[in-house]
Short mmCIF file of C-alpha atoms in Angstrom, two decimals:
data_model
loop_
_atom_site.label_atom_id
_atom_site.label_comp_id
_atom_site.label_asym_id
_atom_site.label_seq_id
_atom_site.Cartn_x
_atom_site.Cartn_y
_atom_site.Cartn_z
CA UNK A 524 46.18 -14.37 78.36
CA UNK A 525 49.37 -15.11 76.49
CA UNK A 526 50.17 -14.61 73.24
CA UNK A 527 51.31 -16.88 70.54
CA UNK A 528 52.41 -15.23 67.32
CA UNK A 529 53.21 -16.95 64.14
CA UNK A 530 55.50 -15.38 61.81
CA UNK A 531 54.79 -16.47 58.07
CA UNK A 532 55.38 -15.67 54.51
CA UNK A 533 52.03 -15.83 52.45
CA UNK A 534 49.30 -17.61 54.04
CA UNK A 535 47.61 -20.04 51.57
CA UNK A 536 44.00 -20.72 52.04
CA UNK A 537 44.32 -24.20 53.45
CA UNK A 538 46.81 -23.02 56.17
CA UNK A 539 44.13 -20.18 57.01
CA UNK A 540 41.56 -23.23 58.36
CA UNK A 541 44.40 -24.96 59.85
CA UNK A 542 44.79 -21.49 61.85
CA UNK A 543 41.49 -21.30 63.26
CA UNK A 544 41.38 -24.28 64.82
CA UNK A 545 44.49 -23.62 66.23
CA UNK A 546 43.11 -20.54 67.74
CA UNK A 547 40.03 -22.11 69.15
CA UNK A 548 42.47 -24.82 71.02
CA UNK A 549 45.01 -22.17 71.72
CA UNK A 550 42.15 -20.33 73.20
CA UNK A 551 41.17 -23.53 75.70
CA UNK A 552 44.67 -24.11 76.32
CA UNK A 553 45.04 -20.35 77.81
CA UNK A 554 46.56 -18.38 74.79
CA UNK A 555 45.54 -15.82 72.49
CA UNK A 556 46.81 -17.06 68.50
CA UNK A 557 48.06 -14.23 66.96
CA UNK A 558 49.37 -14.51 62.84
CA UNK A 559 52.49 -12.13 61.05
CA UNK A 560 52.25 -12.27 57.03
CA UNK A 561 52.40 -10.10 54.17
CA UNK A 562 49.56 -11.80 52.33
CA UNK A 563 46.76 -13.71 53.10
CA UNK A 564 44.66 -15.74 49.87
CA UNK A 565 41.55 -13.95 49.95
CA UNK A 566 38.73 -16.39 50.52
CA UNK A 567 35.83 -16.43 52.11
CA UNK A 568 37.15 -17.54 55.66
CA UNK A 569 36.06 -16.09 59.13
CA UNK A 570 39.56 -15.79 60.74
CA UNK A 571 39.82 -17.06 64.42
CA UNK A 572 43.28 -15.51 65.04
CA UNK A 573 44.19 -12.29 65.21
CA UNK A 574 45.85 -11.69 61.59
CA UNK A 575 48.55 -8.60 61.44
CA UNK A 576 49.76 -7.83 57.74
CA UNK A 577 52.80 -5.88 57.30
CA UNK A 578 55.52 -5.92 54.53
CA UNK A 579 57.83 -8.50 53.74
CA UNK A 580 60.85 -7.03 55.44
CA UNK A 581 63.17 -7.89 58.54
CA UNK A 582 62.43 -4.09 59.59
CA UNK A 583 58.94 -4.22 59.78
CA UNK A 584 58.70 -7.73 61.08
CA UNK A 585 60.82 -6.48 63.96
CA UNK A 586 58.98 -3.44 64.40
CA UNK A 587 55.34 -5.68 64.50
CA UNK A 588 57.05 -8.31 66.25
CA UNK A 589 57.85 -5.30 69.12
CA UNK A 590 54.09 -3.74 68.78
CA UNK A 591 52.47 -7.32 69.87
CA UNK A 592 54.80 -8.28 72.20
CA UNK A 593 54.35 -12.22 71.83
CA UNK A 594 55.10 -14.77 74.84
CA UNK A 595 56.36 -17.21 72.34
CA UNK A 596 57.02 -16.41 68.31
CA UNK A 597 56.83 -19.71 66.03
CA UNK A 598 59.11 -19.40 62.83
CA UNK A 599 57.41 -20.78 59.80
CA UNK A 600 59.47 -19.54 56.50
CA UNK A 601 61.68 -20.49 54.11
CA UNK A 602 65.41 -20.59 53.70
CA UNK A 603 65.21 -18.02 51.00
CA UNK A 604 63.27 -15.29 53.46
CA UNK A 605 65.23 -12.89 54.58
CA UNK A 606 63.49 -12.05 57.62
CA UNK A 607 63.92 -15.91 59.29
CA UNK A 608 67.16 -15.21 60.94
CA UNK A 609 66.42 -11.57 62.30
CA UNK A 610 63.94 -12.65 64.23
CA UNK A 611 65.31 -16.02 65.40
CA UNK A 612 68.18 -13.19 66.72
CA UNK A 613 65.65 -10.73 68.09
CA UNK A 614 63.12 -13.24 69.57
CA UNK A 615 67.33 -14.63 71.08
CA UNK A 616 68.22 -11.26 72.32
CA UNK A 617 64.90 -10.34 73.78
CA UNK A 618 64.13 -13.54 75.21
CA UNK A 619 61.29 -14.43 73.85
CA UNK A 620 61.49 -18.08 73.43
CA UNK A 621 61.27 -19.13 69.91
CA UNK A 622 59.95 -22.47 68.05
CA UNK A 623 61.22 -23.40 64.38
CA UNK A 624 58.55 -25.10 62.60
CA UNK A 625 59.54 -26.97 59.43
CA UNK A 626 60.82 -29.94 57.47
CA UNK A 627 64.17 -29.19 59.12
CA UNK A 628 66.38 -29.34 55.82
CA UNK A 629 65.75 -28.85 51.89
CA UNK A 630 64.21 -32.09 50.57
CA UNK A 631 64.95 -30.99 47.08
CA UNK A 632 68.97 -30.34 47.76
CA UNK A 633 69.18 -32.40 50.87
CA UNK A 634 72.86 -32.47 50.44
CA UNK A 635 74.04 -28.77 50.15
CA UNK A 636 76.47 -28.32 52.61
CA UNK A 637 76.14 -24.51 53.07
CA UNK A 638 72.13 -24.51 53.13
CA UNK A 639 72.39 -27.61 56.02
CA UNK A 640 75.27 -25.24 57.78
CA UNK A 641 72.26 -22.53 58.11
CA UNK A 642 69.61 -24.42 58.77
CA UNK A 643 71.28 -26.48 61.72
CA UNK A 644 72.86 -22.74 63.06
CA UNK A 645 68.84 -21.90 63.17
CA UNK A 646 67.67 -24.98 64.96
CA UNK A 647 70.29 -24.70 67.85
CA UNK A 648 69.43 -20.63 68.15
CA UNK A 649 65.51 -21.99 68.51
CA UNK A 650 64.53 -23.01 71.91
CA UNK A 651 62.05 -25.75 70.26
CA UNK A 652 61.50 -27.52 67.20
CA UNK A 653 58.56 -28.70 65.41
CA UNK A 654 58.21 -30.88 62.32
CA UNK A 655 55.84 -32.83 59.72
CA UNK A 656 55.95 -36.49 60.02
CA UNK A 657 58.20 -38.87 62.35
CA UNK A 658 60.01 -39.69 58.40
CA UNK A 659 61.68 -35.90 59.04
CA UNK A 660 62.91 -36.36 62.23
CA UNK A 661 65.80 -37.31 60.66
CA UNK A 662 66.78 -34.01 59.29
CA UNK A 663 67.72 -32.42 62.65
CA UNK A 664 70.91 -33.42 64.69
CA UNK A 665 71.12 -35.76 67.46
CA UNK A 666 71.52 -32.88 69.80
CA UNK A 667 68.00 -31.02 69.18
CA UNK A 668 66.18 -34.46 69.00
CA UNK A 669 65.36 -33.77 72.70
CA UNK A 670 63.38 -29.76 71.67
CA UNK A 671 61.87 -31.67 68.70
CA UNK A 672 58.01 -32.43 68.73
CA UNK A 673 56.27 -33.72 65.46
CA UNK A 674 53.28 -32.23 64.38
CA UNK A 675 51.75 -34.06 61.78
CA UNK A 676 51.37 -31.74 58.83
CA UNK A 677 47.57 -32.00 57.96
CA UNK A 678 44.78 -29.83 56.57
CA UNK A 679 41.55 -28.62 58.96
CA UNK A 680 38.77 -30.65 57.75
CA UNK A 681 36.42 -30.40 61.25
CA UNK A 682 33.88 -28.00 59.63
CA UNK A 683 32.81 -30.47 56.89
CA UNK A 684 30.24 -32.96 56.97
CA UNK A 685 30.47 -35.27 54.37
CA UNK A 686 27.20 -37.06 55.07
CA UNK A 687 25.62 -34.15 53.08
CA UNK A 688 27.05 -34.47 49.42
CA UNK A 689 25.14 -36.01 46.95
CA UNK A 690 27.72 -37.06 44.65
CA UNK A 691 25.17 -38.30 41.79
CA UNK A 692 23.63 -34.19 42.04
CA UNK A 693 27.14 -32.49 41.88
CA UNK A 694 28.19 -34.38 38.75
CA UNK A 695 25.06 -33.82 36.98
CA UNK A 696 25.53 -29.89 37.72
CA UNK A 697 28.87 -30.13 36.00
CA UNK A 698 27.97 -32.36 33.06
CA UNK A 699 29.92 -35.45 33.94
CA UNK A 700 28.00 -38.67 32.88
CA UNK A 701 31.45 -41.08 33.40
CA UNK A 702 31.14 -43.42 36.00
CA UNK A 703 34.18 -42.69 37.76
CA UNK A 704 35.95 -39.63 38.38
CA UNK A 705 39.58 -38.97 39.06
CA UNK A 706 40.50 -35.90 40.66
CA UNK A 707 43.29 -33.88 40.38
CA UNK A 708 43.01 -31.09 43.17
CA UNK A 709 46.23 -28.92 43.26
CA UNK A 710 48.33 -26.02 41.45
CA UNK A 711 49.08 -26.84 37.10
CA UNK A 712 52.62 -26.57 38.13
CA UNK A 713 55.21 -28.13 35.82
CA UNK A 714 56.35 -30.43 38.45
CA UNK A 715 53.61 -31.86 39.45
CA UNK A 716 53.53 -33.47 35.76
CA UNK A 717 49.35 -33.03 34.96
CA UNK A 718 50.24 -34.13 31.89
CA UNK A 719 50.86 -37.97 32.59
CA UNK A 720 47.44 -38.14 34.34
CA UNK A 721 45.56 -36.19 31.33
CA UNK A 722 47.35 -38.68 28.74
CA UNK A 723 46.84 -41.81 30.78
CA UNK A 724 43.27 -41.44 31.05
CA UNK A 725 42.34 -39.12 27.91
CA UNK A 726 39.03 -40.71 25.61
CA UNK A 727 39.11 -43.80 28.16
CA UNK A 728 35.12 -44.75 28.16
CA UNK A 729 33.40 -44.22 31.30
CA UNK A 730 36.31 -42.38 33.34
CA UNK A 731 36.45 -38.57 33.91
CA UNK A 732 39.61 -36.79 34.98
CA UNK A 733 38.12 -33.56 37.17
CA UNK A 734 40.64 -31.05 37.79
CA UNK A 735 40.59 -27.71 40.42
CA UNK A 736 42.97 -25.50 40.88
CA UNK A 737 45.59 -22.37 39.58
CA UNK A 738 47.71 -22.05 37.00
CA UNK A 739 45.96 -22.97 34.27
CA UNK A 740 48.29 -22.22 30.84
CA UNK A 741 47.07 -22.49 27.28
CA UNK A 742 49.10 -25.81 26.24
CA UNK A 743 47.40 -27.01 29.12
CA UNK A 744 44.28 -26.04 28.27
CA UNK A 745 44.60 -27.40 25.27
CA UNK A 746 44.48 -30.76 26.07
CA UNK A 747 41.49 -31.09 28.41
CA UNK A 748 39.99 -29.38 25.27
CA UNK A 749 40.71 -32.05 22.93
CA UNK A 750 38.93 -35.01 25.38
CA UNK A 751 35.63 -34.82 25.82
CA UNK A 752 36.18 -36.86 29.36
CA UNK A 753 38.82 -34.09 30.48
CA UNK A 754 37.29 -31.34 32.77
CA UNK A 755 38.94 -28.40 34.46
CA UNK A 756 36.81 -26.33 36.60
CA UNK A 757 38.97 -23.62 37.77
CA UNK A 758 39.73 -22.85 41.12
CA UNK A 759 37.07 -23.31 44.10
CA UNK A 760 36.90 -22.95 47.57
CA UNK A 761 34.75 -23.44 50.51
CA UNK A 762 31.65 -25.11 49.67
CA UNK A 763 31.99 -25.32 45.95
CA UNK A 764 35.56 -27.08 46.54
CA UNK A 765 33.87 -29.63 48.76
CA UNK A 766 31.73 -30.25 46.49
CA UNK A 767 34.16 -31.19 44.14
CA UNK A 768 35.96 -33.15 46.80
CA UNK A 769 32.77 -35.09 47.08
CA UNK A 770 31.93 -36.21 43.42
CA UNK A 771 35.33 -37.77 43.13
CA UNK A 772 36.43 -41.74 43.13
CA UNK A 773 40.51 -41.68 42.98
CA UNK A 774 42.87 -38.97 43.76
CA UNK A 775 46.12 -38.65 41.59
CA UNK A 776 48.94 -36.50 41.21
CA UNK A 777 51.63 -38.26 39.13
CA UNK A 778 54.13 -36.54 41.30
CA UNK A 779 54.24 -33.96 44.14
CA UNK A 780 51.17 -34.61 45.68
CA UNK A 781 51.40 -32.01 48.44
CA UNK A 782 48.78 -31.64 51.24
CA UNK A 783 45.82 -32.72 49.12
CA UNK A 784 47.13 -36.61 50.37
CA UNK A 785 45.49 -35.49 53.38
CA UNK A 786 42.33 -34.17 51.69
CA UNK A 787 42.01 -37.45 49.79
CA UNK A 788 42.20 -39.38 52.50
CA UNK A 789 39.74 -37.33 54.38
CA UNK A 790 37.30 -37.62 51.75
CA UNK A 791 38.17 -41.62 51.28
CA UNK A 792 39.52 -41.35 48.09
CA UNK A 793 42.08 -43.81 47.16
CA UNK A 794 45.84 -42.02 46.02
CA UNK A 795 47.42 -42.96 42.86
CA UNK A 796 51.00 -41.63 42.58
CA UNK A 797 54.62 -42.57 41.72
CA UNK A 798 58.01 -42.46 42.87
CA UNK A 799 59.47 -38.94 41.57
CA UNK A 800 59.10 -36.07 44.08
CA UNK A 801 56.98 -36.03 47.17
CA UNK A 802 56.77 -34.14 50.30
CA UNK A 803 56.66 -35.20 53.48
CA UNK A 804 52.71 -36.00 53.52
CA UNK A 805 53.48 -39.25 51.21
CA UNK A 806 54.02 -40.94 54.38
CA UNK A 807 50.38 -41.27 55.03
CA UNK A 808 50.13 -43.24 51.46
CA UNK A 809 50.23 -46.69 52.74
CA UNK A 810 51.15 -48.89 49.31
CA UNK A 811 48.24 -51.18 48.47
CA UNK A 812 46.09 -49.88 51.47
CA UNK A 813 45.11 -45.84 50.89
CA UNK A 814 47.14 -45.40 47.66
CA UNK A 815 49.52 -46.99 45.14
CA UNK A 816 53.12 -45.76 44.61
CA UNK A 817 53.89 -46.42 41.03
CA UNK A 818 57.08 -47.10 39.05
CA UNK A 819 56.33 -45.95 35.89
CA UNK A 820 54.34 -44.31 34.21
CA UNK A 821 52.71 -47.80 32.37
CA UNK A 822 52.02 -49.30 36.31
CA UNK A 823 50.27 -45.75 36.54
CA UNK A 824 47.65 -45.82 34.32
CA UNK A 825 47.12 -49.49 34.31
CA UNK A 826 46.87 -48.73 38.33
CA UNK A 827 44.03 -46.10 37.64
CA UNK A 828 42.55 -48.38 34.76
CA UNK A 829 42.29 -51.23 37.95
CA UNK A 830 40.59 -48.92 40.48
CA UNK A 831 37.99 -47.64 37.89
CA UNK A 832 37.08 -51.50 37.06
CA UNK A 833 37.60 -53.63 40.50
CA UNK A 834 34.81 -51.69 42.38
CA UNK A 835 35.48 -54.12 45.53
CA UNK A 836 39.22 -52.88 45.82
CA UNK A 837 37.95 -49.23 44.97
CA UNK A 838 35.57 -49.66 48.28
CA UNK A 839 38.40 -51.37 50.20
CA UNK A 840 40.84 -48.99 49.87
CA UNK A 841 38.04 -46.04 50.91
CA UNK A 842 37.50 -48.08 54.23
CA UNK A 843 41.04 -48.38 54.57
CA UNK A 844 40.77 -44.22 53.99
CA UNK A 845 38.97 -43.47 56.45
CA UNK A 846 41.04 -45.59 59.25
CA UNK A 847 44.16 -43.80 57.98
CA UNK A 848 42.41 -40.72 58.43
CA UNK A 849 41.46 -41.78 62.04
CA UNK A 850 44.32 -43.11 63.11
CA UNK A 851 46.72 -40.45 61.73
CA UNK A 852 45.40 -37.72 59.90
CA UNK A 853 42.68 -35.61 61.59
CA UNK A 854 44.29 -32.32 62.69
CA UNK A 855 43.82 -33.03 66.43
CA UNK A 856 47.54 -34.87 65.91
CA UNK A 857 48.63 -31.89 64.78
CA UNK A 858 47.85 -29.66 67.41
CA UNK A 859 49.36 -32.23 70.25
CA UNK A 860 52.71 -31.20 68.49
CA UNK A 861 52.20 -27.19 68.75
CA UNK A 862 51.16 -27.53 72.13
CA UNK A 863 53.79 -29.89 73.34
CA UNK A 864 56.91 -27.52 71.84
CA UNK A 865 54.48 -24.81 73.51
CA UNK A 866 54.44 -26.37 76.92
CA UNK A 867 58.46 -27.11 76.30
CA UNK A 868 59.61 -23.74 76.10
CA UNK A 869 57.19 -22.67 78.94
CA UNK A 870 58.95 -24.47 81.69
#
């Protein structure tokens, strides 16, 4: 069987389930799935793939890279990682074919000449390219549009079965009496802007704001002390994440919503946003349908103030949720993109 190996930096938890169902379709397809990293999260995952840890250095990447002897090696780093263009050379030299998987470009300096220079140098060494949403496309040249597949960047949901949350239970075993809850799943980093949500929605009767995640600071902490209807519950995973998941109404992220648009919208949850930042995954927020993209930060909470009130749009934009997810979003339309650059290089 042929090998696939996947050279990463640190493999969050979320890109761990997104893994193993690679490897089980990998595995139909005719391929053993094989992942390089220095770090996995530690959760309480069964891998599928065969996981190889080994320090964060072009050396020993090489050296692993030579050990497994991979049929094909997909490059999934950052600019900033030292090891990316070693082995785009040594997968070139040895040739093994090699697939760059990516947004293409920086979407936070989109116009820095020298970091475009480098990237575009490492999509013509690749022999295909893979990328998030058809809205990236644009970042690679004319030339490489031909090696480029899209693989719509999405989370592995298959394993959950939502039928089996009772959402009335779950908030009574974390004390929430509101009647609807808005979560905030995702890292307390400072650009992700927590704070808006927390002082939009802070002593409002009847609506909780439920957050999960890392990076919890003492300001921070501060303020879901002061509201009684603020409630942080640390980081989950697994089954006591879904949970969470399940209890919740609205998803927002004032900015920099990341991969949990895809959670949302797996769970039916409506997305309430605005215009700063986002990644590529805001694609799948269609304005008025499975989210709101919001101008200010006024049209924000009045937005969220809407949803908790107009229970027929709440239920509308659920329905209209779950189609998204359907149509675009289940990870099945990811995998068509891996194994389409995978087919590419193989003929």
């Amino acid at each position: 069987m042929k090998k696939i190996l996947l050279v990463s930096n640190y493999v969050f938890h979320y890109r761990q389930k997104v893994y193993n169902y690679f490897a089980d379709r990998f595995h139909d397809d005719g391929y053993e799935f094989h992942v390089l990293a220095p770090e996995y999260q530690h959760v309480e995952y069964e891998l599928k793939f065969t996981a190889h840890t080994q320090k964060f250095s072009a050396l020993s990447y090489l050296r692993e890279i030579k050990r497994i002897k991979p049929d094909v090696v997909i490059v999934f780093l950052h600019l900033k990682d030292v090891v990316q263009l070693p082995v785009i050379y040594y997968c070139r030299l040895n040739k093994i074919p090699a697939i760059f998987w990516n947004k293409g470009t920086s979407d936070t300096d989109p116009d820095n000449k020298w970091k475009n220079a480098v990237y575009h140098h490492m999509h013509n060494m690749c022999d295909a390219l893979i990328t998030y949403t058809s809205e990236t496309q644009k970042n690679f040249t004319e030339k490489n549009q031909k090696k480029l597949f899209v693989a719509w960047n999405t989370v592995n949901c298959t394993d959950i079965d939502k039928s089996k949350y009772d959402k009335a239970k779950i908030r009574k075993k974390y004390n929430i009496a509101e009647n609807t809850v808005v979560l905030y799943i995702s890292r307390m980093r400072k650009d992700k802007h927590i704070e808006i949500l927390l002082e939009a929605l802070a002593d409002v009767p009847d609506i909780a704001v439920v957050a999960m995640g890392a990076g919890m600071t003492p300001d921070l902490q501060q303020k879901f002390d002061a509201s009684s209807n603020l409630y942080y519950l640390g980081q989950k995973y697994g089954e006591e994440g879904n949970e969470v998941w399940a209890m919740g109404d609205v998803f927002s992220i004032p900015v920099n919503c990341g991969l949990g648009i895809n959670e949302a919208i797996f769970w039916n949850l409506p997305i309430v946003t605005t215009k700063g930042y986002q990644p590529p995954e805001i694609y799948y927020v269609k304005d008025g349908k499975t989210g709101f993209i919001l101008n200010s930060e006024k049209e924000y909470k009045e937005t969220l103030l809407r949803l908790a009130s107009d229970k027929k749009l709440l239920e509308t934009m659920k329905n209209e949720c779950q189609k998204e997810y359907e149509k675009e979003v289940s990870i099945d339309r990811m995998y068509q993109g891996f194994i389409g650059a995978i087919h590419y290089v193989g003929k």
